[in-house]
XYZ file of C-alpha atoms in Angstrom:
396
model
C -13.385 25.734 3.156
C -13.209 22.682 0.911
C -10.123 20.483 1.092
C -8.239 20.684 -2.196
C -7.159 17.115 -2.930
C -4.603 15.615 -5.287
C -5.133 11.940 -6.123
C -1.852 10.364 -7.224
C -2.727 7.191 -9.140
C -6.361 8.131 -9.661
C -7.212 5.362 -12.163
C -6.203 2.509 -9.837
C -8.574 0.885 -7.355
C -7.617 3.182 -4.453
C -7.856 6.257 -6.650
C -11.268 5.272 -8.000
C -12.577 4.619 -4.482
C -11.141 7.919 -3.254
C -12.981 9.833 -5.955
C -16.151 7.896 -5.151
C -15.977 8.970 -1.490
C -15.159 12.562 -2.419
C -18.077 12.579 -4.851
C -20.449 11.848 -1.957
C -19.254 15.010 -0.202
C -18.941 17.833 -2.767
C -19.331 20.349 0.071
C -16.135 19.072 1.741
C -13.714 18.205 -1.069
C -12.492 19.668 -4.351
C -10.535 17.583 -6.860
C -7.473 19.734 -7.554
C -5.355 17.314 -9.601
C -5.434 13.737 -10.863
C -2.466 11.690 -12.045
C -2.186 8.408 -13.894
C 0.453 6.331 -15.616
C -0.673 5.576 -19.179
C -4.455 4.980 -18.969
C -5.521 7.939 -21.067
C -9.160 6.861 -21.530
C -9.680 6.315 -17.817
C -8.134 9.627 -16.786
C -10.066 11.486 -19.487
C -13.323 10.028 -18.126
C -12.356 11.198 -14.642
C -11.582 14.669 -15.987
C -15.044 14.817 -17.523
C -16.697 13.742 -14.271
C -14.620 15.531 -11.618
C -13.222 18.538 -13.530
C -9.814 18.860 -11.866
C -7.648 21.915 -12.457
C -4.714 19.683 -13.447
C -4.355 16.201 -14.965
C -0.935 14.588 -15.215
C 0.213 11.567 -17.200
C 3.478 9.725 -16.571
C 4.909 10.123 -20.097
C 4.785 12.588 -22.960
C 2.898 10.377 -25.440
C 0.073 9.768 -22.961
C 0.132 13.417 -21.935
C -0.243 14.693 -25.500
C -3.069 12.216 -26.126
C -4.941 13.345 -23.003
C -4.380 17.009 -23.826
C -5.954 16.548 -27.268
C -8.936 14.689 -25.779
C -9.545 17.375 -23.154
C -9.216 20.206 -25.678
C -11.651 18.526 -28.071
C -14.150 18.135 -25.233
C -13.751 21.765 -24.162
C -12.516 20.842 -20.669
C -10.780 23.592 -18.706
C -8.095 21.264 -17.355
C -4.356 21.862 -17.665
C -2.656 18.661 -18.821
C 0.950 17.981 -17.801
C 3.211 14.946 -17.922
C 6.331 13.462 -16.402
C 7.642 12.624 -12.942
C 8.514 16.248 -12.220
C 4.934 17.370 -12.881
C 3.552 14.619 -10.630
C 5.881 15.728 -7.831
C 4.834 19.352 -8.362
C 1.193 18.410 -7.826
C 2.103 16.619 -4.564
C 3.753 19.789 -3.267
C 1.519 22.435 -4.862
C 1.019 25.313 -2.405
C -2.757 25.376 -2.906
C -3.150 21.662 -2.084
C -4.309 20.534 1.357
C -4.473 16.761 0.960
C -2.548 14.223 -1.105
C -3.827 10.691 -1.657
C -0.665 8.707 -2.436
C -1.875 5.705 -4.406
C 0.817 5.243 -7.055
C 1.803 1.576 -7.046
C 5.394 0.604 -6.314
C 8.599 2.521 -5.758
C 7.538 4.928 -8.533
C 5.405 6.666 -5.912
C 8.253 7.354 -3.488
C 9.431 10.688 -4.909
C 5.978 12.313 -4.861
C 5.375 11.028 -1.315
C 8.634 12.627 -0.185
C 7.611 15.940 -1.764
C 4.203 15.838 -0.053
C 5.883 15.061 3.272
C 8.421 17.888 2.946
C 5.579 20.235 1.936
C 3.603 19.545 5.115
C 0.542 18.086 3.414
C -2.181 15.924 4.898
C -0.749 12.746 3.364
C -3.057 9.762 2.940
C -0.614 6.927 2.462
C -1.834 4.041 0.314
C 1.613 3.536 -1.202
C 3.418 0.910 0.904
C 6.751 1.608 -0.704
C 7.127 5.101 0.768
C 7.658 3.487 4.159
C 9.149 0.176 3.049
C 11.719 1.836 0.786
C 11.920 5.265 2.402
C 11.924 4.096 6.010
C 13.669 6.548 8.332
C 14.293 9.044 5.525
C 10.591 9.262 4.771
C 9.571 9.545 8.423
C 12.180 12.259 8.934
C 10.675 14.150 5.981
C 7.209 13.867 7.535
C 8.528 15.277 10.801
C 10.612 18.027 9.209
C 7.770 19.147 6.931
C 5.104 18.982 9.616
C 2.984 16.674 7.458
C 0.002 14.782 8.849
C 0.533 11.125 7.924
C -2.634 9.001 7.817
C -2.432 5.308 6.811
C -4.929 4.054 4.235
C -4.094 0.330 4.167
C -7.080 -1.269 5.904
C -4.810 -2.928 8.474
C -2.836 0.176 9.399
C -5.942 2.335 9.412
C -7.477 -0.184 11.819
C -4.437 0.015 14.101
C -4.480 3.816 13.948
C -8.179 3.852 14.847
C -7.579 1.466 17.763
C -4.594 3.241 19.334
C -4.857 6.014 21.958
C -4.956 9.550 20.564
C -1.609 10.497 22.121
C 1.289 8.805 20.265
C 3.579 9.571 23.189
C 1.625 7.039 25.262
C 1.898 4.140 22.820
C 5.189 2.737 24.097
C 3.965 2.583 27.688
C 0.446 1.307 26.982
C 0.733 -1.034 23.990
C 1.896 -4.638 24.338
C 1.622 -5.518 20.643
C -0.285 -4.893 17.453
C -1.917 -7.740 15.567
C -2.256 -7.438 11.790
C -4.909 -9.663 10.263
C -4.458 -11.389 6.903
C -7.101 -13.116 4.822
C -4.674 -15.751 3.572
C -5.624 -14.889 0.000
C -6.868 -17.375 -2.582
C -4.422 -20.161 -1.610
C -4.906 -20.317 2.167
C -6.090 -23.911 2.000
C -4.206 -25.033 -1.109
C -1.588 -27.756 -0.706
C 1.831 -26.048 -0.590
C 3.315 -28.458 -3.152
C 0.549 -27.513 -5.626
C 1.524 -23.841 -5.784
C 3.950 -24.375 -8.672
C 1.005 -24.650 -11.086
C -0.772 -21.435 -10.027
C -1.712 -19.100 -12.897
C -1.758 -15.274 -12.790
C -5.536 -15.346 -13.164
C -5.878 -17.604 -10.116
C -3.464 -15.506 -8.049
C -5.414 -12.330 -8.824
C -8.763 -13.813 -7.777
C -8.821 -12.578 -4.164
C -11.736 -14.030 -2.169
C -12.609 -10.808 -0.296
C -11.016 -7.678 -1.776
C -11.107 -6.061 -5.222
C -7.539 -4.904 -5.896
C -5.012 -4.314 -8.647
C -3.022 -7.205 -10.109
C 0.249 -6.532 -8.320
C -1.209 -6.235 -4.825
C -3.471 -9.235 -5.524
C -0.400 -11.384 -6.195
C 1.239 -9.954 -3.071
C -1.814 -11.036 -1.119
C -1.619 -14.520 -2.620
C 2.033 -14.869 -1.517
C 1.362 -12.865 1.691
C 4.249 -10.621 0.723
C 1.746 -7.783 1.183
C 1.668 -8.712 4.869
C 5.463 -8.719 5.043
C 5.471 -5.185 3.629
C 2.740 -4.200 6.106
C 4.823 -5.460 9.038
C 7.652 -3.200 7.850
C 5.227 -0.281 7.440
C 3.809 -0.834 10.913
C 7.247 -0.648 12.480
C 7.816 2.833 11.032
C 4.242 4.109 11.406
C 3.785 3.196 15.043
C 7.350 3.207 16.343
C 7.138 -0.200 17.991
C 9.780 -2.910 18.104
C 9.341 -5.566 15.380
C 8.854 -8.151 18.144
C 5.642 -6.274 19.073
C 4.112 -6.880 15.634
C 2.171 -10.102 15.096
C 0.265 -11.511 12.129
C -2.780 -13.770 12.375
C -4.780 -15.232 9.483
C -8.434 -14.198 9.574
C -10.188 -15.485 6.421
C -13.370 -13.398 6.778
C -11.552 -9.999 6.616
C -14.027 -8.474 9.076
C -11.571 -7.610 11.854
C -9.055 -5.450 10.031
C -6.462 -5.444 12.831
C -6.128 -5.234 16.611
C -4.122 -3.621 19.403
C -3.334 -5.559 22.571
C -2.527 -3.364 25.552
C -0.275 -4.108 28.523
C -3.295 -5.158 30.615
C -4.060 -7.770 27.888
C -7.254 -6.044 26.801
C -7.671 -5.888 23.020
C -9.218 -3.158 20.867
C -10.158 -4.160 17.321
C -11.549 -2.285 14.325
C -14.232 -4.083 12.296
C -15.890 -3.356 8.991
C -16.869 -4.812 5.651
C -13.930 -5.436 3.258
C -14.355 -2.137 1.395
C -11.459 0.312 0.990
C -13.855 3.251 1.041
C -13.991 2.865 4.832
C -10.333 3.682 5.578
C -10.274 6.206 2.711
C -13.210 8.130 4.199
C -11.563 8.048 7.629
C -8.314 9.420 6.193
C -10.090 12.181 4.286
C -12.180 13.277 7.276
C -9.936 12.544 10.297
C -10.457 13.308 13.147
C -14.126 13.506 12.153
C -16.026 10.766 10.298
C -18.110 10.938 7.133
C -20.243 8.548 5.107
C -18.062 6.157 3.113
C -20.551 4.213 1.010
C -19.335 0.931 2.519
C -22.054 -1.490 3.569
C -22.651 -1.818 7.315
C -21.818 -5.026 9.144
C -24.758 -7.278 9.966
C -23.640 -9.256 12.992
C -26.726 -11.470 12.854
C -25.578 -12.789 9.467
C -22.036 -13.686 10.577
C -21.642 -17.424 10.920
C -18.191 -17.243 12.488
C -14.992 -15.263 12.823
C -12.014 -17.607 12.678
C -8.274 -17.224 13.156
C -5.226 -19.293 12.253
C -1.541 -18.839 13.143
C 0.607 -18.109 10.103
C 3.347 -20.025 11.932
C 1.625 -23.377 11.364
C 3.741 -25.784 9.318
C 1.621 -25.632 6.147
C 1.253 -21.840 6.250
C 5.008 -21.418 6.611
C 5.415 -23.532 3.469
C 2.668 -21.645 1.610
C 3.850 -18.185 2.618
C 7.640 -18.298 3.134
C 8.010 -14.634 2.212
C 6.165 -13.353 5.275
C 9.018 -14.204 7.645
C 11.351 -12.002 5.566
C 9.737 -8.937 7.182
C 11.356 -9.539 10.546
C 14.618 -10.568 8.881
C 14.996 -7.318 6.946
C 13.984 -5.190 9.934
C 16.847 -6.758 11.881
C 19.280 -6.143 8.991
C 20.954 -2.897 7.780
C 18.617 0.044 7.246
C 18.358 -0.264 3.449
C 17.419 -3.966 3.429
C 13.618 -3.476 3.178
C 14.185 -1.435 -0.004
C 16.041 -4.357 -1.555
C 13.229 -6.765 -0.683
C 10.640 -4.416 -2.159
C 12.553 -4.020 -5.425
C 13.094 -7.745 -5.794
C 9.427 -8.437 -5.166
C 8.280 -5.879 -7.750
C 10.474 -7.569 -10.367
C 9.413 -11.077 -9.330
C 5.680 -10.307 -9.352
C 5.935 -8.622 -12.758
C 7.802 -11.666 -14.085
C 5.124 -13.995 -12.734
C 2.285 -11.907 -14.188
C 4.065 -12.048 -17.563
C 4.500 -15.827 -17.154
C 8.306 -15.739 -17.072
C 8.570 -17.511 -13.708
C 6.310 -19.745 -11.637
C 4.322 -18.504 -8.657
C 6.474 -20.489 -6.236
C 9.627 -18.893 -7.672
C 8.679 -15.385 -6.504
C 10.115 -16.134 -3.066
C 13.288 -17.548 -4.629
C 13.890 -14.280 -6.500
C 13.308 -12.237 -3.347
C 15.560 -14.374 -1.169
C 18.435 -14.597 -3.643
C 18.332 -10.846 -4.260
C 18.555 -10.197 -0.510
C 21.553 -12.527 -0.341
C 23.290 -10.818 -3.291
C 22.896 -7.041 -2.979
C 25.489 -5.106 -0.980
C 23.756 -2.900 1.564
C 24.624 0.738 2.160
C 23.086 3.309 4.481
C 20.881 5.604 2.341
C 21.325 9.303 3.051
C 19.079 10.745 0.338
C 16.315 9.976 -2.123
C 18.985 9.576 -4.808
C 20.641 6.864 -2.679
C 17.317 5.030 -2.415
C 16.697 5.306 -6.166
C 20.192 3.965 -6.905
C 19.676 1.054 -4.503
C 16.296 0.311 -6.081
C 17.842 0.233 -9.564
C 20.680 -2.029 -8.403
C 18.288 -4.408 -6.657
C 15.980 -4.527 -9.673
C 18.931 -5.352 -11.945
C 20.022 -8.210 -9.668
C 16.461 -9.555 -9.474
C 16.036 -9.326 -13.248
C 19.202 -11.366 -13.695
C 17.821 -14.041 -11.399
C 14.530 -14.039 -13.348
C 16.371 -14.477 -16.647
C 18.237 -17.453 -15.226
C 15.051 -19.054 -13.882
C 13.212 -18.462 -17.161
C 15.645 -20.631 -19.131
């Protein structure tokens, strides 16, 4: 039986790579539904190539435009639109697997539906864990979902851990997340005020979307990954370490109580962890190039706690701060960062002001314990409004 797969956010980099891997294995996977925000041309091209049963756009205008294109081309695809339709695809009773690749907190609702529906949930959306936290993990448990991390770092940790999660606490000393350091690893900290969006999006190793590329440049992506790791693997935040590894060959490591270390290596290609998530516990061809150890000059590592790195990447330390704070604090940090990165990409604030927006928002928002998805959405809206006010003040 083929896995019927929904790709949420199919026109982004993760979605495109997911479809590429699935296309290599037509005997194993069937594209059931694709969703996108407003990129009508891109989703139409995917409908032509992969022939899903459903295609969903985020808004009515884009949905009507896609529906006309598909009808004119004679495609037998049902076109829907809106957040409710996206959530329905994530929980559709015929669906086996959901690739959650919608960027930002907009992807939280569909992730919660997939979790409650007991799907095989391939999680490429950081915000489900960062914002959802305990609520999301409780939904996974209650729904009987299979949660498989797609971030290269968390996939590496998952691949390096023992098969039995009940043994992790007793056997694991710590997990070590690797970070490339992004495009500004060696740039003088006091020169970061002049960074342009184009420079921040020019990652030296990975091909990614604009938002996550900026997060990599600030290393806020690593802060979010620390928060994710805490919920995914159930370890204390003090057992999570970050080390800068510019070559992006070792994707992350697990150190056990006997001080032995297991690491997962591979070329910097997201098709590797995507293929592992789609096929787990088996393995399939991913299309990623193999490592050639004879061509590796060196694998190097740097502590992010060095003086210059702490000045370059002040946002990374916020991960441990918010994990020690009230339960909803990571959601506030995520919302602030989404607003700050968008403001930087639209040239409203400087690169080095992203951290200022995040920090001031954390110091301003009143924290409450979230008891539902509606509580999380309300907190996200409040945090965004506070962050937007800070951006407006900085922009003048």
